[in-house]
Amino acid sequence: DIFCNGHCYESFYVKKRRGTARRVLWSLERGICRQCSLDTERLRSKLATLEPLAREAYFTEEVGGADAKERSFFSRLSIARRHHVLAEPHKGCRFWEADHVRAVVDGGGEANIDNFQTLCVACHAEKTRELAARRGTEQRAKRELTEQARQEACADDEPLQAVQQHSSGPRQKAPRKRRDRGMVRVLLPVSSQCKGAQKRRHSSASGCRI
C-alpha cells in the first residue's frame, strides 16, 4: 500500500482523477450550496417526480410549490441551463458543481478537497462571471502600466539622444564605394575578323541590315 491513511489516498485522487472531487464533496455536503444554501438534491428529487409539462410550472406558478430559494435559483439560470434542469432532473450535474474556493488561475488547481465547495449552477455561473470580469480589469491595468513605463522610458531617452547628436555634429553620409566593373574582351582570330568585315561590307552594299 503506497498510502499511509485514507486522507492521503483521498488527497492524491482528488488531484489526479476527474470526478473524484465531486464524489468526495457529495459525501460531505450532500449537494447543499454554500452560497445560497439551496438543497439541490431536494429540488432534483421533486422535479424528477413531476411530469415534464408541470416542471416549469413548479417554479413559475404561485401554487407550483417552489420556495423562495428554488425560485431564485431558476430565475438566475440561463435559457440553456433552464432547459437542462427541466429536461434532465435525474442528473445531479445539472443542479450543482464542485467549485474551487481559490480559483485555478490564482494557484488553486493543485489543492486538496479543502479547496472545494458545493455551489449550485446559478451561483457558480455568477462567480465565474465575476472572476472573468476581475481578471479582465487586472489585465487591462497591467497593460496600461506597461505602456506607461514604456512611454516614460522613451521620454528619458530623447534628451540623451539630442545631446549625443549635438556633440557629434551633423551626421555625414558615408561615401559610397564604387565597384569597378571590369570589361572582358574576347579576341577573335584574324580569319574570323576578316570574314566578319567582309560580311558587313556585303550587307551594306546590298542595303540589308543584320
PDB file of N, CA, C and O in Angstrom, residues 1 8 56 74 90 106 139 156 158 166 171:
ATOM      1  N   ASP A   1       0.850  -1.185   0.000  1.00  0.00           N
ATOM      2  CA  ASP A   1       0.000   0.000   0.000  1.00  0.00           C
ATOM      3  C   ASP A   1       0.890   1.241   0.000  1.00  0.00           C
ATOM      4  O   ASP A   1       1.770   1.392   0.854  1.00  0.00           O
ATOM      5  N   CYS A   8      -4.568  10.568   2.842  1.00  0.00           N
ATOM      6  CA  CYS A   8      -3.562  10.654   1.775  1.00  0.00           C
ATOM      7  C   CYS A   8      -4.119  10.091   0.470  1.00  0.00           C
ATOM      8  O   CYS A   8      -3.883  10.636  -0.615  1.00  0.00           O
ATOM      9  N   GLU A  56     -41.902  23.243 -15.229  1.00  0.00           N
ATOM     10  CA  GLU A  56     -41.714  24.688 -15.312  1.00  0.00           C
ATOM     11  C   GLU A  56     -42.733  25.424 -14.445  1.00  0.00           C
ATOM     12  O   GLU A  56     -42.414  26.451 -13.831  1.00  0.00           O
ATOM     13  N   PHE A  74     -33.965  29.241 -10.168  1.00  0.00           N
ATOM     14  CA  PHE A  74     -34.455  29.081 -11.532  1.00  0.00           C
ATOM     15  C   PHE A  74     -34.408  30.403 -12.311  1.00  0.00           C
ATOM     16  O   PHE A  74     -34.092  30.412 -13.506  1.00  0.00           O
ATOM     17  N   HIS A  90     -32.947  14.039 -13.484  1.00  0.00           N
ATOM     18  CA  HIS A  90     -32.298  12.884 -12.860  1.00  0.00           C
ATOM     19  C   HIS A  90     -30.785  13.039 -12.801  1.00  0.00           C
ATOM     20  O   HIS A  90     -30.102  12.229 -12.160  1.00  0.00           O
ATOM     21  N   ASP A 106      -5.551  31.485  -9.760  1.00  0.00           N
ATOM     22  CA  ASP A 106      -4.857  32.071  -8.608  1.00  0.00           C
ATOM     23  C   ASP A 106      -4.008  31.047  -7.861  1.00  0.00           C
ATOM     24  O   ASP A 106      -3.530  31.335  -6.755  1.00  0.00           O
ATOM     25  N   GLN A 139      -5.853  42.606 -16.033  1.00  0.00           N
ATOM     26  CA  GLN A 139      -5.014  42.549 -17.227  1.00  0.00           C
ATOM     27  C   GLN A 139      -4.958  43.899 -17.932  1.00  0.00           C
ATOM     28  O   GLN A 139      -3.901  44.304 -18.429  1.00  0.00           O
ATOM     29  N   ASP A 156      12.691  59.513 -21.420  1.00  0.00           N
ATOM     30  CA  ASP A 156      14.020  59.668 -20.811  1.00  0.00           C
ATOM     31  C   ASP A 156      15.128  59.530 -21.843  1.00  0.00           C
ATOM     32  O   ASP A 156      16.200  60.125 -21.693  1.00  0.00           O
ATOM     33  N   GLU A 158      15.002  60.503 -25.085  1.00  0.00           N
ATOM     34  CA  GLU A 158      15.028  61.577 -26.074  1.00  0.00           C
ATOM     35  C   GLU A 158      16.066  62.659 -25.755  1.00  0.00           C
ATOM     36  O   GLU A 158      16.830  63.064 -26.633  1.00  0.00           O
ATOM     37  N   HIS A 166      24.053  66.515 -30.847  1.00  0.00           N
ATOM     38  CA  HIS A 166      24.663  67.853 -30.809  1.00  0.00           C
ATOM     39  C   HIS A 166      26.178  67.772 -30.648  1.00  0.00           C
ATOM     40  O   HIS A 166      26.928  68.546 -31.232  1.00  0.00           O
ATOM     41  N   ARG A 171      25.329  64.846 -38.986  1.00  0.00           N
ATOM     42  CA  ARG A 171      25.683  63.489 -39.445  1.00  0.00           C
ATOM     43  C   ARG A 171      26.013  63.525 -40.925  1.00  0.00           C
ATOM     44  O   ARG A 171      25.264  64.087 -41.731  1.00  0.00           O
TER      45      ARG A 171
END
